[in-house]
XYZ file of C-alpha atoms in Angstrom:
315
model
C -0.001 -0.031 0.056
C 1.427 3.389 -1.054
C 2.029 6.268 1.269
C -0.833 8.145 -0.296
C -3.092 5.242 -0.055
C -2.242 4.589 3.503
C -2.986 8.145 4.420
C -6.301 8.028 2.555
C -7.129 4.775 4.259
C -6.556 6.231 7.845
C -8.368 9.450 6.929
C -11.438 7.409 5.672
C -11.238 5.273 8.858
C -11.306 8.332 11.132
C -14.205 9.735 9.213
C -15.972 6.384 9.439
C -15.392 6.148 13.159
C -16.440 9.840 13.593
C -19.770 9.163 11.697
C -20.419 5.895 13.508
C -20.013 7.756 16.869
C -22.551 10.338 15.913
C -24.955 7.721 14.729
C -24.753 5.932 18.112
C -25.237 9.315 19.881
C -28.122 10.397 17.723
C -29.809 6.981 17.948
C -29.683 6.887 21.681
C -30.569 10.569 22.317
C -33.680 10.589 20.105
C -34.879 7.378 22.011
C -34.820 9.234 25.315
C -37.230 11.773 26.668
C -34.695 13.166 29.100
C -32.077 14.506 26.763
C -32.416 18.047 27.835
C -33.661 17.512 31.310
C -30.150 17.706 32.990
C -29.540 21.162 31.253
C -32.898 22.503 32.249
C -32.379 21.483 36.026
C -28.818 22.710 35.999
C -27.809 24.243 39.296
C -26.278 27.595 38.325
C -24.873 28.242 41.737
C -21.956 25.997 40.668
C -21.362 27.764 37.279
C -19.266 30.566 38.517
C -16.747 28.312 40.199
C -16.668 25.916 37.163
C -15.949 28.865 34.808
C -13.313 30.285 37.176
C -11.562 26.915 37.395
C -11.638 26.679 33.559
C -9.762 30.010 33.325
C -7.266 28.741 35.914
C -6.654 25.490 34.010
C -6.061 27.195 30.670
C -3.633 29.629 32.200
C -1.848 26.880 33.964
C -1.363 25.065 30.704
C -0.089 28.130 28.837
C 2.248 29.170 31.674
C 3.688 25.691 31.920
C 4.578 25.588 28.193
C 5.916 29.089 28.371
C 8.164 28.165 31.316
C 9.532 25.068 29.395
C 10.315 27.313 26.422
C 12.331 29.665 28.725
C 14.047 26.757 30.542
C 15.157 24.897 27.428
C 15.784 27.408 24.747
C 17.255 30.928 24.178
C 13.958 32.252 22.840
C 13.028 35.764 24.061
C 9.277 36.151 24.122
C 7.019 38.056 26.527
C 4.268 36.181 28.291
C 1.552 38.327 26.681
C 2.997 37.682 23.171
C 3.096 33.944 23.931
C -0.454 33.895 25.205
C -1.784 35.547 22.087
C 0.016 32.864 19.911
C -1.125 30.050 22.207
C -4.841 30.976 22.501
C -5.045 31.774 18.678
C -3.635 28.283 18.046
C -6.216 26.696 20.225
C -8.967 28.296 18.169
C -7.312 27.151 14.963
C -7.236 23.573 16.440
C -11.041 23.860 17.078
C -11.552 24.494 13.393
C -8.988 22.224 11.727
C -7.066 19.576 13.558
C -3.178 20.222 13.887
C -3.657 23.655 12.153
C -2.980 25.266 15.526
C 0.262 23.270 15.957
C 1.450 24.515 12.565
C 0.381 28.148 13.306
C 2.324 28.151 16.694
C 5.470 26.853 14.914
C 5.212 29.543 12.279
C 4.721 32.339 14.813
C 7.465 31.113 17.138
C 9.945 31.024 14.330
C 9.739 34.784 14.256
C 11.129 34.625 17.754
C 14.049 32.505 16.559
C 12.692 29.140 17.797
C 13.858 26.394 15.557
C 11.396 23.726 14.313
C 13.492 21.060 16.004
C 13.193 22.762 19.443
C 9.524 23.236 18.824
C 8.933 19.581 18.153
C 11.272 18.582 21.007
C 9.164 20.625 23.604
C 5.828 19.382 22.298
C 6.948 15.750 22.358
C 8.514 16.144 25.777
C 5.393 17.700 27.359
C 3.063 15.043 25.804
C 5.430 12.277 26.972
C 5.966 13.619 30.507
C 2.255 14.485 31.248
C 1.090 11.201 29.752
C 3.082 8.907 32.076
C 2.893 11.414 35.022
C -0.914 11.546 34.978
C -1.187 7.885 34.311
C 0.367 7.277 37.697
C -2.461 9.263 39.315
C -5.145 7.628 37.238
C -3.973 4.205 38.260
C -3.666 5.076 41.878
C -7.054 6.850 41.971
C -8.879 3.877 40.356
C -7.023 1.401 42.675
C -7.788 3.299 45.857
C -11.213 4.755 45.098
C -12.665 2.539 42.390
C -11.132 -0.861 42.819
C -14.490 -2.585 42.572
C -14.674 -1.387 38.893
C -13.254 -4.203 36.803
C -12.672 -5.175 33.196
C -12.661 -9.006 32.726
C -12.224 -9.356 36.493
C -9.063 -7.061 36.597
C -8.809 -3.592 37.847
C -7.959 -1.069 35.123
C -5.347 0.312 37.421
C -2.952 -2.589 36.696
C -3.189 -2.035 33.018
C -2.571 1.827 33.463
C 0.356 1.244 35.683
C 1.929 -1.075 33.209
C 1.297 1.374 30.519
C 2.972 4.089 32.618
C 6.133 2.130 32.907
C 6.269 1.378 29.159
C 5.658 4.987 28.283
C 8.322 6.357 30.803
C 11.068 3.989 29.772
C 10.488 4.284 26.016
C 13.071 7.154 25.326
C 15.599 5.649 27.679
C 15.278 2.241 26.107
C 15.490 3.573 22.506
C 18.426 5.685 23.260
C 20.236 2.746 25.027
C 19.513 0.369 22.116
C 20.159 2.538 19.075
C 23.493 4.245 18.397
C 23.407 8.111 18.030
C 25.783 8.204 15.117
C 24.276 5.694 12.894
C 25.378 6.322 9.216
C 23.001 5.371 6.431
C 24.785 7.200 3.549
C 23.245 10.590 4.002
C 19.786 9.262 3.064
C 16.466 10.746 4.172
C 16.095 7.725 6.453
C 19.318 8.762 8.266
C 17.978 12.312 8.642
C 14.641 11.173 10.168
C 16.604 8.771 12.346
C 18.854 11.522 13.685
C 16.037 13.961 14.326
C 13.897 11.261 16.122
C 16.856 10.489 18.361
C 17.242 14.161 18.975
C 13.726 14.364 20.206
C 14.142 11.491 22.685
C 17.467 12.810 23.837
C 15.822 16.260 24.562
C 13.194 14.477 26.687
C 15.882 12.530 28.575
C 17.956 15.638 29.311
C 14.923 17.727 30.222
C 13.559 15.289 32.826
C 16.965 15.256 34.496
C 16.742 18.973 34.954
C 15.718 19.192 38.713
C 14.330 22.765 38.417
C 12.323 22.048 35.221
C 11.057 18.699 36.712
C 9.862 20.424 39.910
C 8.021 23.028 37.858
C 6.282 20.375 35.793
C 5.315 18.317 38.779
C 3.709 21.359 40.516
C 1.855 22.460 37.449
C 0.651 18.821 36.894
C -0.607 18.440 40.477
C -2.411 21.818 40.462
C -3.968 20.986 37.037
C -4.953 17.472 38.028
C -6.736 18.671 41.161
C -8.600 21.505 39.308
C -9.773 19.221 36.466
C -11.111 16.831 38.991
C -12.793 19.561 41.009
C -14.341 20.877 37.755
C -15.730 17.432 36.869
C -17.025 16.916 40.390
C -18.792 20.366 40.525
C -20.276 19.856 37.020
C -21.747 16.491 37.916
C -23.212 17.996 41.109
C -24.636 20.927 39.212
C -26.383 18.670 36.832
C -27.868 16.971 39.895
C -26.702 13.457 38.955
C -27.039 10.853 41.726
C -23.713 9.086 41.181
C -21.109 7.865 43.772
C -17.633 9.318 44.161
C -16.379 6.113 42.548
C -18.093 6.775 39.323
C -17.054 10.478 39.319
C -13.467 9.284 39.507
C -14.088 6.889 36.561
C -15.744 9.606 34.594
C -12.713 11.894 35.350
C -10.093 9.310 34.372
C -11.856 8.300 31.083
C -12.314 11.918 30.057
C -8.680 12.757 30.883
C -7.364 9.761 29.098
C -9.274 10.510 25.821
C -8.197 14.124 26.074
C -4.499 12.960 25.941
C -4.684 10.079 23.381
C -6.673 11.528 20.326
C -8.186 8.947 17.863
C -10.531 11.375 15.900
C -10.085 15.195 16.044
C -10.330 16.124 19.715
C -11.876 12.633 20.095
C -15.249 14.248 19.358
C -17.884 11.477 19.458
C -15.598 8.912 20.938
C -15.208 10.482 24.402
C -18.936 11.399 24.434
C -19.930 7.748 23.819
C -17.342 6.442 26.452
C -18.695 8.871 29.007
C -22.356 7.917 28.186
C -21.723 4.235 28.517
C -19.816 4.586 31.743
C -22.654 6.754 33.015
C -25.084 3.922 32.286
C -22.989 1.569 34.441
C -23.450 4.066 37.213
C -27.168 4.368 36.968
C -27.414 7.249 34.493
C -29.137 7.189 31.038
C -27.179 7.623 27.838
C -27.880 11.308 27.361
C -26.964 12.235 30.934
C -23.488 10.819 30.628
C -23.171 12.503 27.220
C -24.174 15.917 28.636
C -21.152 15.867 30.985
C -18.660 15.898 28.105
C -20.699 18.311 25.968
C -20.749 20.875 28.705
C -17.039 20.523 29.336
C -16.426 21.107 25.684
C -18.664 24.188 25.608
C -17.109 25.698 28.682
C -13.536 25.075 27.361
C -14.329 26.598 23.926
C -15.932 29.725 25.445
C -13.070 30.205 27.778
C -10.431 29.860 24.925
C -12.453 32.177 22.746
C -12.841 34.789 25.356
C -9.095 34.874 26.381
C -7.955 34.845 22.792
C -10.264 37.775 22.076
C -8.877 39.653 25.233
C -5.121 39.225 24.119
C -5.728 40.113 20.543
C -7.630 43.365 21.500
C -4.849 44.044 23.987
C -2.088 43.690 21.518
C -3.960 45.923 19.000
C -4.000 48.714 21.496
């Protein structure tokens, strides 16, 4: 199968998954009379806190990436300039997947950031927070939701094993494969060298104690505020579910946010949340509403902050 046909195949597959998810969602929603009941009965006294937490989370994210740029490169960029680039890129990502990633690379090039450093930082952050948060997901399920099993096994065991594999991956690859591997100057050699450069950057960065401490602090705060947002949202919707299922909701939502299958995992995460909700005594549309409201709140937060920084820079 050629490269073009492979790309076409996976694009068609993603579209098929996307449409199938919406078919499942539509089929179940239209068969339920309570599709809008949760929103109508929404307890708005929680809304101010939820929105406030949403702003805190988005600024924790942007500040974290900004700090990593300062710690690992010689790029000179003001925080306000970075914020405008970051939030605009988030809007682009809402419209077309990965377009925000390209936009950010283009804008940061004007501040003398190389494409290699840009890719290094993005991979490092994705790698670090994936294994870092998986540790918490596995512990939270083991401690608070151990009765939740898949084929008689707690998902915490699988998540912990996955954590080890993800964490050791760059170290294992760098140990096995030589850095100066010659392939006659071919494009394969170039890709090989750049790939090892990405992994070497991650290895060196995680050994930086100051950087590691900063990432851990931001990760802990973000994790806590994300869970609190989920908890308050479920309470605002007046759903009668246990803490155990709130934790499971939170873990599943967070995992799908970090491991995309379709663009932003739209459809997939909604179905996962809906089916987990059904295991906790909710109907399909109630579980679905949780993720839909999270998406709406996050989108409005990004739009409002992006508008603020764009107006500020115009002035």
